Short mmCIF file of C-alpha atoms in Angstrom, two decimals:
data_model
loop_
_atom_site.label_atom_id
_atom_site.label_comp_id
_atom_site.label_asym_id
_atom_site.label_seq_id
_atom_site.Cartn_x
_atom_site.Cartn_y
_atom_site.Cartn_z
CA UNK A 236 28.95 -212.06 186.73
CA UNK A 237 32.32 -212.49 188.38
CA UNK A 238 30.97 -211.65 191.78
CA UNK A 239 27.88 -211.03 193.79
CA UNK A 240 26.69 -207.32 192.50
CA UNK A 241 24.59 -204.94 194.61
CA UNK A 242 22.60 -201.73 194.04
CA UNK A 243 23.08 -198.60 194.47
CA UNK A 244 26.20 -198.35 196.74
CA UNK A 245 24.57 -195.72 198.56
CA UNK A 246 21.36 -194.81 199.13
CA UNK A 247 20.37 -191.63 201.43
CA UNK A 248 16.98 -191.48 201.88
CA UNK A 249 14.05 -189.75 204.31
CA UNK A 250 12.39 -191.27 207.30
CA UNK A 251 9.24 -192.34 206.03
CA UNK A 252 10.08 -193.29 202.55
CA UNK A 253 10.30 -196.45 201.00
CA UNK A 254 13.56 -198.00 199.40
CA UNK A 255 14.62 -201.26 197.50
CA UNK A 256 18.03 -202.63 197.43
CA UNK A 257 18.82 -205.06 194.59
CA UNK A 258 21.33 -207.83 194.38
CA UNK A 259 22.57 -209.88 191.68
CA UNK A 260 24.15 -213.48 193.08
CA UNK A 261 27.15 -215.15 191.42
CA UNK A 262 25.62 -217.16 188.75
CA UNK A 263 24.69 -220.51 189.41
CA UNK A 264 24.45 -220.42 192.99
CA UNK A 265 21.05 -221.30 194.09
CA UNK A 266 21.21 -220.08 197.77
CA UNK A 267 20.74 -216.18 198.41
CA UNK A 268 21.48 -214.24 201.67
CA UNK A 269 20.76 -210.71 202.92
CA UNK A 270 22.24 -209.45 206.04
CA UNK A 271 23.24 -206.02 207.35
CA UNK A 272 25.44 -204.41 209.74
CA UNK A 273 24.57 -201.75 211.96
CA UNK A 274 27.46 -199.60 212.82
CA UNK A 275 29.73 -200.78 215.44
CA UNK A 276 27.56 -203.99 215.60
CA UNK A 277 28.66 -207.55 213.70
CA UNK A 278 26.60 -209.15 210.89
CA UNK A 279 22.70 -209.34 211.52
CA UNK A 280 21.16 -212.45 209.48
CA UNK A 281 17.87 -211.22 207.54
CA UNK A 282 16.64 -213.49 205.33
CA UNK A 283 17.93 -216.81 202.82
CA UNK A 284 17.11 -217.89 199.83
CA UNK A 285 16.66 -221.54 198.35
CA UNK A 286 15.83 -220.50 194.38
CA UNK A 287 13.05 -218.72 194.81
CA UNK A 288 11.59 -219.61 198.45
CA UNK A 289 12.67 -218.56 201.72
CA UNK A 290 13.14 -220.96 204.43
CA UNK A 291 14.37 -218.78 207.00
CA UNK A 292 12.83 -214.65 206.69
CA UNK A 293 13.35 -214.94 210.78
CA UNK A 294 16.18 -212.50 211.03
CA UNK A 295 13.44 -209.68 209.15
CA UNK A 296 13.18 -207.19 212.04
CA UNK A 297 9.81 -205.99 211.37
CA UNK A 298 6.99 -206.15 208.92
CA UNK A 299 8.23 -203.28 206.92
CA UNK A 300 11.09 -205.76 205.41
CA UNK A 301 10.69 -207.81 202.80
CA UNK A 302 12.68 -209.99 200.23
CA UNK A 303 11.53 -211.45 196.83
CA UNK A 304 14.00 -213.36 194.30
CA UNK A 305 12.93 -214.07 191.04
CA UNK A 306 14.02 -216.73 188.43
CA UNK A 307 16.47 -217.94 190.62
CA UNK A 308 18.95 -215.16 190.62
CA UNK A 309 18.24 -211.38 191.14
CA UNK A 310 16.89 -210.57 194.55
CA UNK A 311 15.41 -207.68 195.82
CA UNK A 312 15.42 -206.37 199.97
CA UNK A 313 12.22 -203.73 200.12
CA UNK A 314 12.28 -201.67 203.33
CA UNK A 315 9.00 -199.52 203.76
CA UNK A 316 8.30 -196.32 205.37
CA UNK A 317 12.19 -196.62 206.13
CA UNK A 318 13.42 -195.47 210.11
CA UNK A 319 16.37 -193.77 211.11
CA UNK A 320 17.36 -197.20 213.07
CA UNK A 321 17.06 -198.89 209.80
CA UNK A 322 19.93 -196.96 208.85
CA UNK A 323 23.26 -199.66 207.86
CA UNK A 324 25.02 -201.44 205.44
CA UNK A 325 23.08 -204.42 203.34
CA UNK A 326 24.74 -207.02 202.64
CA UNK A 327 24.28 -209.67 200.17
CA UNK A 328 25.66 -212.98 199.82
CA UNK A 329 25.11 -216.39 197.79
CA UNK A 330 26.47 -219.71 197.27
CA UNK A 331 26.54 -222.61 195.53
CA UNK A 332 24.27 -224.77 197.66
CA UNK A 333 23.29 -223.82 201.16
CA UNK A 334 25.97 -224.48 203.82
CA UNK A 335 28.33 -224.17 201.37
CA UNK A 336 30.84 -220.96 201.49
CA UNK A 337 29.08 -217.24 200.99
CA UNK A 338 30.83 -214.83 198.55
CA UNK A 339 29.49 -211.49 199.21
CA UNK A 340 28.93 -208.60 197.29
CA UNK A 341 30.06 -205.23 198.75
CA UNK A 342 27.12 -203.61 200.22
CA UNK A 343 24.50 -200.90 199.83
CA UNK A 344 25.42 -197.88 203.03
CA UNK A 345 21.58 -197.23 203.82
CA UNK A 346 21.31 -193.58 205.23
CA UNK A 347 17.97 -192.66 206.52
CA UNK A 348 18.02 -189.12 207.38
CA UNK B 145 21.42 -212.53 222.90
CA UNK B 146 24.93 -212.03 221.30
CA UNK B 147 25.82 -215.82 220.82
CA UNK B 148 29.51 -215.00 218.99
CA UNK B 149 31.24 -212.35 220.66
CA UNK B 150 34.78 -211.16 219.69
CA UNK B 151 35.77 -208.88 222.60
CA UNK B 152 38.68 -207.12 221.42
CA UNK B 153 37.56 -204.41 219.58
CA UNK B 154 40.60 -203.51 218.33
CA UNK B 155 44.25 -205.22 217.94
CA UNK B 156 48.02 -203.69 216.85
CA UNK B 157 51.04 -206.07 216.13
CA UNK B 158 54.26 -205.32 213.99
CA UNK B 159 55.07 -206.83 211.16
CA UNK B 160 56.24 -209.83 211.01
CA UNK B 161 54.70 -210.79 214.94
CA UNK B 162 51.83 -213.45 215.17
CA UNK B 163 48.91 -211.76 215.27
CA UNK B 164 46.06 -213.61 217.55
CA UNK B 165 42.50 -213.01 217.09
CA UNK B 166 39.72 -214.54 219.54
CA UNK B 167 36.52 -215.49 219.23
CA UNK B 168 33.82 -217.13 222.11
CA UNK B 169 30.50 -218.66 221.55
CA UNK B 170 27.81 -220.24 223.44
CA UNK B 171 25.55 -221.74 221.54
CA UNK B 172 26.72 -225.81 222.00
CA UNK B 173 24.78 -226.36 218.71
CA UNK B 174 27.58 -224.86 216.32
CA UNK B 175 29.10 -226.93 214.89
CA UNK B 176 31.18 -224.90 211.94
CA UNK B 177 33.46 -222.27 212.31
CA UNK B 178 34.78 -219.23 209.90
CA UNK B 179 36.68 -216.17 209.93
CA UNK B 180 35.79 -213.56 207.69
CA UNK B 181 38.31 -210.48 206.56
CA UNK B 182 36.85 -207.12 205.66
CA UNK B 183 38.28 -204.05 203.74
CA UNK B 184 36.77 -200.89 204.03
CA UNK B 185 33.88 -200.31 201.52
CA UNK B 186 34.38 -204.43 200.41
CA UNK B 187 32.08 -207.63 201.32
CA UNK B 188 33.27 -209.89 204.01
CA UNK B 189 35.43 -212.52 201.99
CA UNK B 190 35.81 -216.00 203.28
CA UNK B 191 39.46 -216.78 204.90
CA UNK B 192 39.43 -220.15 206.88
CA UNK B 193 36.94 -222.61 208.63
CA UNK B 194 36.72 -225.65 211.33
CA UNK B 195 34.08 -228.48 212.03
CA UNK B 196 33.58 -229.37 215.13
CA UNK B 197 35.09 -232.48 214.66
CA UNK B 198 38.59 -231.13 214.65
CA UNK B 199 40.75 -228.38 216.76
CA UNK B 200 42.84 -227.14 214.36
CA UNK B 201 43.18 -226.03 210.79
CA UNK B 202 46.15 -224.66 209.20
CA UNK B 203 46.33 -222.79 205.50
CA UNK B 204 49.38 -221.50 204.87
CA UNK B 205 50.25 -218.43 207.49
CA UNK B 206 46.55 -218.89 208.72
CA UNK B 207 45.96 -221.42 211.61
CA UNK B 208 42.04 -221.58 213.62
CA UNK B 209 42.25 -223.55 216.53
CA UNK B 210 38.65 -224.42 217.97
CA UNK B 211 38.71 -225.64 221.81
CA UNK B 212 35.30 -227.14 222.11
CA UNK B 213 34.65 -226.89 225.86
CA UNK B 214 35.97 -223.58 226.43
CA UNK B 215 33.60 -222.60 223.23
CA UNK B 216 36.59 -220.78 222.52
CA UNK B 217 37.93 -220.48 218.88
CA UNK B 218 41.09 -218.03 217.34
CA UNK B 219 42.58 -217.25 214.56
CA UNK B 220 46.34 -217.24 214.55
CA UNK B 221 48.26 -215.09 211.60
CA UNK B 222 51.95 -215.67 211.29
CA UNK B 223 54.06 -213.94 210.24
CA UNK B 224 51.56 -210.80 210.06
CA UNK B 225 51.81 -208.22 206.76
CA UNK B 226 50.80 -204.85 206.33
CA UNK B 227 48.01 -206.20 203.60
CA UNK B 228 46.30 -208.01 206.78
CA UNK B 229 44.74 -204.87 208.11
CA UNK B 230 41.69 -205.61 208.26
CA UNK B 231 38.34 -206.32 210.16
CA UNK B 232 37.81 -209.73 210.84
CA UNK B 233 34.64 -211.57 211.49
CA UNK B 234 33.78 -214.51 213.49
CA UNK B 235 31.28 -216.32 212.35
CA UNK B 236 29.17 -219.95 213.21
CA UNK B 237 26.73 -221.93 211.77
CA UNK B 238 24.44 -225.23 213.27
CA UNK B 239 23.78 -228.36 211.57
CA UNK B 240 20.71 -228.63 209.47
CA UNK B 241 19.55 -227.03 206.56
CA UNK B 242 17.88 -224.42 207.72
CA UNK B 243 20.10 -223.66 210.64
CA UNK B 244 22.86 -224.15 208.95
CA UNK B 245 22.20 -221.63 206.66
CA UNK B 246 22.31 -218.74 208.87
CA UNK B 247 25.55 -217.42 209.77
CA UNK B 248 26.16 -216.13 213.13
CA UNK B 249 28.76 -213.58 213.30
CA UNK B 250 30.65 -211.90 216.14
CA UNK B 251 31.30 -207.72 216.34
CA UNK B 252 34.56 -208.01 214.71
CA UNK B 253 37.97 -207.23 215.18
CA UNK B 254 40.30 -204.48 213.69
CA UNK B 255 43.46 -205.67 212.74
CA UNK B 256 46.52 -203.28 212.33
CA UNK B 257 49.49 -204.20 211.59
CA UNK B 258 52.52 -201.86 211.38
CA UNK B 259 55.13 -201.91 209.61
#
């Protein structure tokens, strides 16, 4: 696609339910990035992808986050039993090769109520 | 541990005024630099970036400015336009692969400017 692609755009959902948030990179670029922003807070680094491994899953705040990408492109951000302080926007990025510049896709607003 | 701060919150200048943006780090192991703009309801879109190795870098009415010892960095918009309103996002990175990688962004600015 023209851009990095994320779904839904908003997702409202209760404490104690699971959700998964779904992004589509730019195609071609083999390094994937989730972060998320809290509000009032700056950009909080989650997890990268390299293809289909994940160097770096350090920024995942607790065991109920996890990431998966599959053939190299669509990747998917599963929070479980979801908390009101989990509660932000998702972001997703990619580029072309790590280090290089991030495009990123627009968001999914996470509202856990 | 907030390693990028931007500690304006908020910042107003009129049209056609520099607008000055500032950014402070202190991890000594960045060594890459980028400013981020944001719309409402958009992804962060890349504007301008530094290395290390240099203290300035100009792109058209965009100029960062990077002063290594102060770990002091800021963007510099002249002459600033009504379709600059925007949040904008420090952000650094380390050398490596892996540390490289990960972005470390500061709490953002708000940028008004008024015509």
């Amino acid at each position: 696609g023209a851009g990095v692609s994320q779904s839904p755009s908003n997702k409202v959902t209760e404490k104690g339910k699971d959700v998964e948030l779904r992004c589509d990179p730019i195609s071609g670029h083999t390094a994937l990035y989730w972060y998320r922003q809290s509000l009032g807070q700056g950009l909080e680094f989650l997890i990268y992808f390299q293809g289909n491994s994940a160097p770096d899953k350090s920024g995942l705040p607790s065991d109920r986050f996890s990431a998966e990408r599959t053939g190299g492109s669509v990747s998917t951000l599963t929070i479980q039993r979801t908390q009101q302080e989990d509660s932000a926007v998702y972001l997703c990025a990619s580029s072309l090769r790590v280090n290089e510049k991030l495009f990123f896709g627009s968001g999914t607003q996470l509202s856990v109520l | 541990d907030q390693q990028v701060k931007q500690n304006s919150p908020s910042l107003s200048v009129q049209e056609g005024r520099i607008s000055i943006l500032n950014c402070d780090y202190t991890n000594s192991m960045f060594d890459y630099f980028l400013w981020y703009k944001k719309y409402p309801a958009e992804g962060p879109t890349f504007l301008i970036s530094i290395s290390s190795i240099k203290d300035k870098n100009e792109d058209g009415r965009f100029t960062v400015f990077l002063n290594k010892s102060a770990k002091h960095l800021s963007l510099h918009i002249v002459p600033s336009q009504p379709g600059d309103s925007a949040v904008y996002f420090c952000a650094a990175s380390g050398a490596g692969e892996t540390s490289g990688s990960r972005l470390t962004f500061g709490e953002g600015t708000q940028l008004t400017v008024n015509p």
